[in-house]
Short mmCIF file of C-alpha atoms and ligand atoms in Angstrom, two decimals:
data_model
loop_
_atom_site.label_atom_id
_atom_site.label_comp_id
_atom_site.label_asym_id
_atom_site.label_seq_id
_atom_site.Cartn_x
_atom_site.Cartn_y
_atom_site.Cartn_z
CA UNK A 1 9.48 16.92 8.97
CA UNK A 2 7.07 17.35 6.09
CA UNK A 3 3.31 17.43 5.93
CA UNK A 4 1.15 16.38 2.99
CA UNK A 5 -2.56 17.15 3.10
CA UNK A 6 -5.15 14.74 1.74
CA UNK A 7 -7.91 17.04 0.52
CA UNK A 8 -11.29 15.42 1.24
CA UNK A 9 -13.51 18.21 2.58
CA UNK A 10 -14.46 17.57 6.19
CA UNK A 11 -12.62 14.23 6.03
CA UNK A 12 -9.29 15.88 5.09
CA UNK A 13 -6.23 14.80 7.04
CA UNK A 14 -2.48 15.21 7.18
CA UNK A 15 0.30 12.78 6.42
CA UNK A 16 3.30 13.70 8.55
CA UNK A 17 6.62 12.39 7.26
CA UNK A 18 9.95 12.40 9.09
CA UNK A 19 12.18 10.83 11.71
CA UNK A 20 11.53 10.31 15.41
CA UNK A 21 7.79 10.84 15.01
CA UNK A 22 6.67 7.81 17.01
CA UNK A 23 7.59 9.41 20.32
CA UNK A 24 5.30 12.32 19.40
CA UNK A 25 2.32 10.08 18.65
CA UNK A 26 0.47 11.02 21.85
CA UNK A 27 0.85 14.77 21.35
CA UNK A 28 -0.19 14.42 17.70
CA UNK A 29 -3.33 12.56 18.80
CA UNK A 30 -4.11 15.23 21.42
CA UNK A 31 -4.44 17.76 18.62
CA UNK A 32 -7.18 15.65 17.04
CA UNK A 33 -9.46 16.18 20.07
CA UNK A 34 -10.42 12.55 20.51
CA UNK A 35 -11.61 10.62 23.58
CA UNK A 36 -9.29 9.49 26.37
CA UNK A 37 -9.46 5.76 25.62
CA UNK A 38 -7.76 4.18 22.65
CA UNK A 39 -6.33 0.92 21.38
CA UNK A 40 -3.11 0.33 19.48
CA UNK A 41 -3.49 -2.60 17.09
CA UNK A 42 -0.17 -4.06 15.95
CA UNK A 43 1.32 -7.38 14.83
CA UNK A 44 3.77 -9.52 16.78
CA UNK A 45 6.87 -8.34 14.86
CA UNK A 46 6.06 -4.67 15.10
CA UNK A 47 4.62 -4.66 18.64
CA UNK A 48 7.82 -6.27 19.92
CA UNK A 49 9.86 -3.38 18.51
CA UNK A 50 7.62 -0.33 18.72
CA UNK A 51 4.54 -1.25 20.80
CA UNK A 52 5.92 0.09 24.04
CA UNK A 53 7.10 3.37 22.52
CA UNK A 54 3.65 3.96 21.04
CA UNK A 55 1.83 3.09 24.24
CA UNK A 56 4.16 5.23 26.38
CA UNK A 57 3.82 8.23 24.11
CA UNK A 58 0.03 7.95 24.29
CA UNK A 59 0.14 7.52 28.08
CA UNK A 60 2.35 10.61 28.49
CA UNK A 61 -0.27 12.59 26.59
CA UNK A 62 -2.96 11.36 28.99
CA UNK A 63 -4.49 8.55 26.94
CA UNK A 64 -5.49 5.17 28.32
CA UNK A 65 -4.07 2.94 25.59
CA UNK A 66 -4.71 -0.78 25.25
CA UNK A 67 -2.24 -2.76 23.11
CA UNK A 68 -3.78 -5.47 20.93
CA UNK A 69 -1.24 -7.75 19.25
CA UNK A 70 -2.32 -9.88 16.28
CA UNK A 71 -0.18 -12.54 14.55
CA UNK A 72 2.18 -11.24 11.83
CA UNK A 73 1.31 -12.02 8.23
CA UNK A 74 -1.56 -11.88 5.75
CA UNK A 75 -3.65 -14.51 7.59
CA UNK A 76 -4.35 -11.97 10.35
CA UNK A 77 -6.45 -10.03 7.82
CA UNK A 78 -9.49 -12.16 8.66
CA UNK A 79 -12.95 -11.82 10.20
CA UNK A 80 -11.76 -14.06 13.02
CA UNK A 81 -9.11 -11.52 14.03
CA UNK A 82 -11.63 -8.69 13.59
CA UNK A 83 -13.96 -10.47 16.03
CA UNK A 84 -11.16 -10.90 18.56
CA UNK A 85 -10.33 -7.18 18.28
CA UNK A 86 -14.00 -6.17 18.80
CA UNK A 87 -14.11 -8.24 21.99
CA UNK A 88 -10.99 -6.57 23.36
CA UNK A 89 -12.30 -3.09 22.47
CA UNK A 90 -15.62 -3.77 24.19
CA UNK A 91 -13.88 -5.10 27.30
CA UNK A 92 -11.67 -1.99 27.39
CA UNK A 93 -14.91 0.04 27.08
CA UNK A 94 -13.96 1.99 23.98
CA UNK A 95 -16.81 4.36 23.13
CA UNK A 96 -17.77 6.58 20.18
CA UNK A 97 -15.04 9.17 20.75
CA UNK A 98 -12.35 6.57 21.41
CA UNK A 99 -9.88 5.83 18.64
CA UNK A 100 -7.65 3.15 17.21
CA UNK A 101 -4.00 3.41 16.22
CA UNK A 102 -2.87 1.04 13.46
CA UNK A 103 0.82 0.39 14.13
CA UNK A 104 2.34 -1.82 11.43
CA UNK A 105 2.40 -2.64 7.74
CA UNK A 106 -0.47 -2.85 5.28
CA UNK A 107 -1.94 -5.91 6.95
CA UNK A 108 -2.35 -4.14 10.29
CA UNK A 109 -3.52 -0.93 8.57
CA UNK A 110 -6.24 -2.73 6.58
CA UNK A 111 -7.34 -4.83 9.57
CA UNK A 112 -7.29 -2.09 12.24
CA UNK A 113 -8.88 0.35 9.79
CA UNK A 114 -11.71 -2.10 9.16
CA UNK A 115 -12.21 -2.63 12.89
CA UNK A 116 -12.35 1.18 13.30
CA UNK A 117 -14.77 1.53 10.38
CA UNK A 118 -17.25 -0.91 11.88
CA UNK A 119 -16.94 -0.90 15.70
CA UNK A 120 -19.86 1.19 17.03
CA UNK A 121 -20.62 2.04 13.35
CA UNK A 122 -17.25 3.71 13.02
CA UNK A 123 -14.73 5.34 15.35
CA UNK A 124 -11.70 7.47 14.39
CA UNK A 125 -8.34 5.91 13.60
CA UNK A 126 -4.74 6.94 13.11
CA UNK A 127 -2.25 5.18 10.83
CA UNK A 128 1.36 4.65 11.89
CA UNK A 129 2.73 2.69 8.90
CA UNK A 130 5.97 0.81 9.53
CA UNK A 131 6.66 -0.76 6.11
CA UNK A 132 7.72 1.16 3.03
CA UNK A 133 4.66 -0.17 1.18
CA UNK A 134 2.34 1.05 3.90
CA UNK A 135 4.04 4.46 4.08
CA UNK A 136 3.68 5.22 0.38
CA UNK A 137 0.49 3.35 -0.38
CA UNK A 138 -1.82 1.44 1.93
CA UNK A 139 -1.99 3.90 4.86
CA UNK A 140 -3.32 6.69 2.63
CA UNK A 141 -6.69 6.69 0.92
CA UNK A 142 -9.07 5.00 3.34
CA UNK A 143 -9.47 1.58 1.77
CA UNK A 144 -9.70 -0.88 4.66
CA UNK A 145 -10.77 -4.49 4.80
CA UNK A 146 -10.04 -8.16 5.31
CA UNK A 147 -9.79 -11.33 3.23
CA UNK A 148 -12.23 -14.21 2.83
CA UNK A 149 -11.33 -17.78 1.94
CA UNK A 150 -12.65 -16.96 -1.55
CA UNK A 151 -10.18 -14.15 -2.10
CA UNK A 152 -8.30 -11.05 -0.94
CA UNK A 153 -9.97 -7.87 0.29
CA UNK A 154 -13.50 -9.15 -0.35
CA UNK A 155 -14.94 -7.47 2.76
CA UNK A 156 -14.17 -3.84 3.41
CA UNK A 157 -15.09 -0.21 3.68
CA UNK A 158 -13.89 3.27 2.89
CA UNK A 159 -12.83 4.82 6.19
CA UNK A 160 -10.31 7.64 6.12
CA UNK A 161 -7.76 7.92 8.94
CA UNK A 162 -7.61 11.16 10.96
CA UNK A 163 -3.82 11.30 10.67
CA UNK A 164 -0.98 9.32 9.08
CA UNK A 165 2.39 9.34 10.83
CA UNK A 166 5.27 8.04 8.65
CA UNK A 167 8.34 7.62 10.83
CA UNK A 168 11.39 6.47 8.79
CA UNK A 169 13.19 5.32 11.90
CA UNK A 170 10.76 2.39 12.02
CA UNK A 171 11.95 1.27 8.57
CA UNK A 172 15.44 0.46 9.88
CA UNK A 173 14.37 -2.96 11.12
CA UNK A 174 12.35 -3.85 8.01
CA UNK A 175 13.77 -6.95 6.25
CA UNK A 176 15.51 -6.11 2.95
CA UNK A 177 13.07 -8.13 0.86
CA UNK A 178 10.07 -6.26 2.34
CA UNK A 179 11.84 -2.95 1.76
CA UNK A 180 12.53 -3.73 -1.91
CA UNK A 181 8.93 -4.79 -2.32
CA UNK A 182 7.89 -1.28 -1.26
CA UNK A 183 10.19 0.19 -3.91
CA UNK A 184 7.97 -1.41 -6.58
CA UNK A 185 5.08 0.87 -5.56
CA UNK A 186 7.43 3.89 -5.49
CA UNK A 187 8.61 3.21 -9.04
CA UNK A 188 4.94 2.83 -10.01
CA UNK A 189 4.23 6.45 -8.97
CA UNK A 190 6.98 7.63 -11.31
CA UNK A 191 5.55 5.67 -14.23
CA UNK A 192 1.91 6.65 -13.72
CA UNK A 193 2.25 10.27 -12.68
CA UNK A 194 5.66 11.87 -12.50
CA UNK A 195 8.50 11.56 -15.02
CA UNK A 196 10.76 13.72 -12.81
CA UNK A 197 10.28 11.30 -9.92
CA UNK A 198 11.18 8.41 -12.23
CA UNK A 199 14.40 10.23 -13.23
CA UNK A 200 15.20 10.96 -9.60
CA UNK A 201 14.80 7.26 -8.85
CA UNK A 202 17.13 6.36 -11.71
CA UNK A 203 19.68 8.76 -10.22
CA UNK A 204 19.20 8.19 -6.48
CA UNK A 205 18.34 4.49 -6.31
CA UNK A 206 21.64 3.55 -4.60
CA UNK A 207 20.92 6.03 -1.79
CA UNK A 208 17.35 4.79 -1.53
CA UNK A 209 18.56 1.21 -1.26
CA UNK A 210 20.76 2.32 1.65
CA UNK A 211 17.64 3.85 3.28
CA UNK A 212 19.25 7.31 3.29
CA UNK A 213 16.83 9.45 5.37
CA UNK A 214 16.98 12.58 3.18
CA UNK A 215 16.31 10.63 -0.02
CA UNK A 216 13.57 8.63 1.69
CA UNK A 217 11.96 11.84 2.94
CA UNK A 218 11.86 13.36 -0.57
CA UNK A 219 10.60 10.22 -2.23
CA UNK A 220 8.03 9.13 0.36
CA UNK A 221 6.64 12.68 0.51
CA UNK A 222 6.30 12.83 -3.28
CA UNK A 223 4.56 9.44 -3.43
CA UNK A 224 2.15 10.49 -0.68
CA UNK A 225 1.44 13.73 -2.55
CA UNK A 226 0.60 11.79 -5.67
CA UNK A 227 -1.63 9.33 -3.83
CA UNK A 228 -3.32 12.25 -2.00
CA UNK A 229 -3.99 14.04 -5.30
CA UNK A 230 -5.45 10.95 -6.92
CA UNK A 231 -7.58 10.02 -3.89
CA UNK A 232 -8.67 13.65 -3.51
CA UNK A 233 -10.14 13.50 -7.01
CA UNK A 234 -11.64 10.02 -6.74
CA UNK A 235 -12.16 8.93 -3.14
CA UNK A 236 -14.40 5.95 -3.79
CA UNK A 237 -12.68 4.41 -6.78
CA UNK A 238 -15.00 5.48 -9.58
CA UNK A 239 -12.38 6.41 -12.18
CA UNK A 240 -8.97 8.05 -11.81
CA UNK A 241 -8.00 5.94 -8.79
CA UNK A 242 -7.72 3.02 -11.21
CA UNK A 243 -4.33 4.37 -12.38
CA UNK A 244 -2.89 3.23 -9.04
CA UNK A 245 -3.46 -0.29 -10.32
CA UNK A 246 -0.80 -0.06 -13.03
CA UNK A 247 0.85 -3.49 -13.18
CA UNK A 248 -1.67 -4.92 -10.73
CA UNK A 249 -3.89 -6.88 -13.15
CA UNK A 250 -1.12 -9.34 -13.95
CA UNK A 251 0.47 -8.87 -10.50
CA UNK A 252 -2.66 -9.87 -8.57
CA UNK A 253 -3.23 -12.86 -10.84
CA UNK A 254 0.36 -13.98 -10.30
CA UNK A 255 -0.06 -13.71 -6.52
CA UNK A 256 -3.27 -15.74 -6.74
CA UNK A 257 -1.98 -18.63 -8.89
CA UNK A 258 1.32 -19.03 -7.12
CA UNK A 259 -0.31 -19.20 -3.70
CA UNK A 260 -0.07 -16.05 -1.60
CA UNK A 261 3.35 -15.96 -0.01
CA UNK A 262 5.57 -17.07 -2.90
CA UNK A 263 5.79 -13.57 -4.29
CA UNK A 264 5.58 -10.52 -2.10
CA UNK A 265 3.09 -8.02 -3.46
CA UNK A 266 5.84 -5.69 -4.70
CA UNK A 267 7.59 -8.53 -6.50
CA UNK A 268 4.41 -9.59 -8.29
CA UNK A 269 3.60 -6.05 -9.39
CA UNK A 270 7.18 -5.46 -10.58
CA UNK A 271 6.64 -8.32 -13.02
CA UNK A 272 3.15 -6.97 -13.77
CA UNK A 273 4.44 -3.45 -14.45
CA UNK A 274 7.11 -4.63 -16.88
CA UNK A 275 4.45 -6.68 -18.71
CA UNK A 276 2.11 -3.66 -18.74
CA UNK A 277 4.96 -1.55 -20.15
CA UNK A 278 5.43 -4.08 -22.95
CA UNK A 279 1.71 -3.98 -23.72
CA UNK A 280 1.93 -0.18 -23.65
CA UNK A 281 4.67 -0.24 -26.31
CA UNK A 282 2.31 -2.18 -28.56
CA UNK A 283 -0.91 -0.34 -27.82
CA UNK A 284 -0.34 3.17 -26.49
CA UNK A 285 2.95 4.21 -28.05
CA UNK A 286 5.28 3.90 -25.05
CA UNK A 287 8.76 4.13 -26.64
CA UNK A 288 10.61 0.80 -26.57
CA UNK A 289 13.58 2.58 -24.95
CA UNK A 290 11.31 3.51 -22.03
CA UNK A 291 10.22 -0.10 -21.60
CA UNK A 292 13.95 -0.78 -21.20
CA UNK A 293 14.37 1.99 -18.61
CA UNK A 294 11.44 0.62 -16.62
CA UNK A 295 12.81 -2.93 -16.71
CA UNK A 296 16.31 -1.84 -15.69
CA UNK A 297 15.06 0.27 -12.77
CA UNK A 298 13.14 -2.67 -11.30
CA UNK A 299 16.18 -4.91 -11.80
CA UNK A 300 18.45 -2.43 -10.06
CA UNK A 301 15.98 -2.35 -7.17
CA UNK A 302 16.48 -6.11 -6.82
CA UNK A 303 13.02 -6.97 -8.06
CA UNK A 304 11.98 -9.71 -10.51
CA UNK A 305 10.90 -8.51 -13.96
CA UNK A 306 9.72 -11.70 -15.65
CA UNK A 307 8.35 -15.08 -14.78
CA UNK A 308 8.74 -18.40 -16.59
CA UNK A 309 5.35 -20.00 -17.01
CA UNK A 310 4.53 -23.25 -18.75
CA UNK A 311 1.37 -23.50 -20.86
CA UNK A 312 -0.78 -24.69 -17.97
CA UNK A 313 0.41 -21.93 -15.62
CA UNK A 314 -0.25 -19.35 -18.35
CA UNK A 315 -3.78 -20.66 -18.63
CA UNK A 316 -4.31 -20.40 -14.88
CA UNK A 317 -2.92 -16.87 -14.88
CA UNK A 318 -5.36 -15.76 -17.57
CA UNK A 319 -8.22 -17.45 -15.70
CA UNK A 320 -7.23 -15.61 -12.50
CA UNK A 321 -7.12 -12.32 -14.42
CA UNK A 322 -10.60 -12.93 -15.79
CA UNK A 323 -11.86 -13.58 -12.25
CA UNK A 324 -10.22 -10.44 -10.91
CA UNK A 325 -11.38 -8.05 -13.62
CA UNK A 326 -14.40 -7.58 -15.80
CA UNK A 327 -13.78 -9.22 -19.15
CA UNK A 328 -15.86 -8.37 -22.17
CA UNK A 329 -15.55 -9.83 -25.64
CA UNK A 330 -12.21 -11.52 -24.97
CA UNK A 331 -10.63 -8.30 -23.74
CA UNK A 332 -9.42 -7.18 -20.32
CA UNK A 333 -9.19 -3.58 -19.11
CA UNK A 334 -5.67 -2.40 -18.34
CA UNK A 335 -3.86 0.71 -17.22
CA UNK A 336 -1.33 1.48 -19.96
CA UNK A 337 1.35 4.13 -20.33
CA UNK A 338 1.69 6.57 -23.25
CA UNK A 339 5.00 7.72 -21.86
CA UNK A 340 6.76 7.58 -18.50
CA UNK A 341 4.72 9.85 -16.22
CA UNK A 342 1.41 9.49 -18.06
CA UNK A 343 -1.02 6.58 -18.14
CA UNK A 344 -4.60 5.95 -19.19
CA UNK A 345 -6.97 3.55 -17.49
CA UNK A 346 -9.72 1.40 -18.94
CA UNK A 347 -7.78 0.39 -22.08
CA UNK A 348 -9.13 -2.82 -23.58
CA UNK A 349 -6.39 -5.36 -24.23
CA UNK A 350 -7.09 -8.53 -26.25
CA UNK A 351 -6.30 -11.73 -24.35
CA UNK A 352 -4.11 -12.87 -27.25
CA UNK A 353 -1.77 -9.89 -26.66
CA UNK A 354 -1.43 -10.80 -23.02
CA UNK A 355 -0.65 -14.38 -23.95
CA UNK A 356 2.09 -13.16 -26.30
CA UNK A 357 3.69 -11.00 -23.64
CA UNK A 358 3.70 -13.85 -21.15
CA UNK A 359 5.37 -16.27 -23.56
CA UNK A 360 8.94 -15.41 -22.55
N1 NAD B 1 -5.57 -0.37 1.70
C1 NAD B 1 -4.85 -0.18 0.64
O1 NAD B 1 -5.02 0.80 -0.11
C2 NAD B 1 -3.74 -1.15 0.32
C3 NAD B 1 -2.82 -0.86 -0.68
C4 NAD B 1 -1.77 -1.77 -0.91
C5 NAD B 1 -1.68 -2.91 -0.13
N2 NAD B 1 -2.60 -3.17 0.84
C6 NAD B 1 -2.51 -4.36 1.69
O2 NAD B 1 -1.29 -4.28 2.44
C7 NAD B 1 -0.89 -5.59 2.80
C8 NAD B 1 0.59 -5.72 2.60
O3 NAD B 1 1.24 -4.80 3.42
P1 NAD B 1 2.79 -4.92 3.79
O4 NAD B 1 3.57 -5.20 2.57
O5 NAD B 1 3.14 -3.74 4.60
O6 NAD B 1 2.84 -6.29 4.63
P2 NAD B 1 2.77 -6.63 6.20
O7 NAD B 1 1.91 -5.70 6.93
O8 NAD B 1 2.47 -8.07 6.29
O9 NAD B 1 4.27 -6.40 6.66
C9 NAD B 1 5.30 -7.19 6.11
C10 NAD B 1 6.13 -7.89 7.20
O10 NAD B 1 6.99 -6.95 7.80
C11 NAD B 1 6.84 -6.96 9.21
N3 NAD B 1 7.11 -5.59 9.64
C12 NAD B 1 6.32 -4.51 9.48
N4 NAD B 1 6.97 -3.40 9.87
C13 NAD B 1 8.19 -3.79 10.29
C14 NAD B 1 9.32 -3.09 10.80
N5 NAD B 1 9.34 -1.76 10.87
N6 NAD B 1 10.40 -3.81 11.15
C15 NAD B 1 10.40 -5.17 11.02
N7 NAD B 1 9.39 -5.88 10.53
C16 NAD B 1 8.28 -5.19 10.17
C17 NAD B 1 5.45 -7.47 9.44
O11 NAD B 1 5.30 -8.04 10.72
C18 NAD B 1 5.31 -8.49 8.33
O12 NAD B 1 5.91 -9.69 8.73
C19 NAD B 1 -1.72 -6.55 1.96
O13 NAD B 1 -2.69 -7.17 2.78
C20 NAD B 1 -2.40 -5.64 0.93
O14 NAD B 1 -3.67 -6.13 0.53
C21 NAD B 1 -3.62 -2.31 1.08
ZN1 ZN B 2 -0.05 -2.48 -4.88
#
């Protein structure tokens, strides 16, 4: 078992990483000195597998835990589901000291976190991420929210969890495609922050693909450390936190134009990261050989690295990018790499360069 601290003054919290942690959820919550009532919010896939274990662990520790099950998938990240959760919480008489447990992937974490941030003007919450993406990314850092028809994550808050419990045993049932999607965020940490992690991934990828617990423990802990360091320096997204968006400018646009669902997030940002690496070779001196290493690592992880777009799709992609980011004078701000392990944010990239890169 390992513990990573997220240093945020009186909002600091621990990320606990290991196996068999779910059965200790109740005891871990006891240490937080919260109220006796709580609610576990989960989705239908996850609740079926782990809902009972979570509820029983909480009950053994003396908590009165209500289980709220929302539909699986991105559509549950909506104000309609938030409303339904509020009603259940009120009926179960959750009060200011009560807390919420988010048991699931990033969708559940963002949704349950937003419910916790707003119910009674904010009650505590605990993250129990069950996807690889949620364990290394979305459960840490306090960004919570839901989607509107007009776009993703348009309503939200910063609300830090009181504890994050990453139990690898829950990853065993994760579908292979979802697991690989999480690897795209892991590779991202190597590129933006840690050349040694990138090398370790080049070496240990086969073990990681087999979900080897020891390798997972090392890698997930390192990614959480990096996210904790970045968030610790820039909690509310004023500067440094932007580096976490490496590959996301093109990735988000690709998700938007292809209709959410065609590409998983990790797949879209794998393509986006390879494109950002190519732009980096032109603009910030990333060696061409390193662009190759980046491309090969994503390929070995079973992720797409390019997309064939006709002229009209390219146009829509650029339009989506302009919507997503501030554009000034025909340029879009990107996170670009100088070398593997070091990036800079806020680099202006001319639209014509992006068009070139996309013409594959
Ligand atoms: N808040 C942040 O900082 C942040 C960062 C990145 C992504 N996100 C958000 O995260 C969401 C994506 O998260 P995700 O990729 O975890 O998707 P997800 O939560 O939809 O989970 C993916 C699928 O796996 C299933 N699942 C989850 N755990 C499982 C398990 N252990 N076994 C079997 N099936 C399981 C889910 O039911 C779902 O069908 C997006 O909404 C994105 O906006 C938020
Ligand atoms: Zn991402």
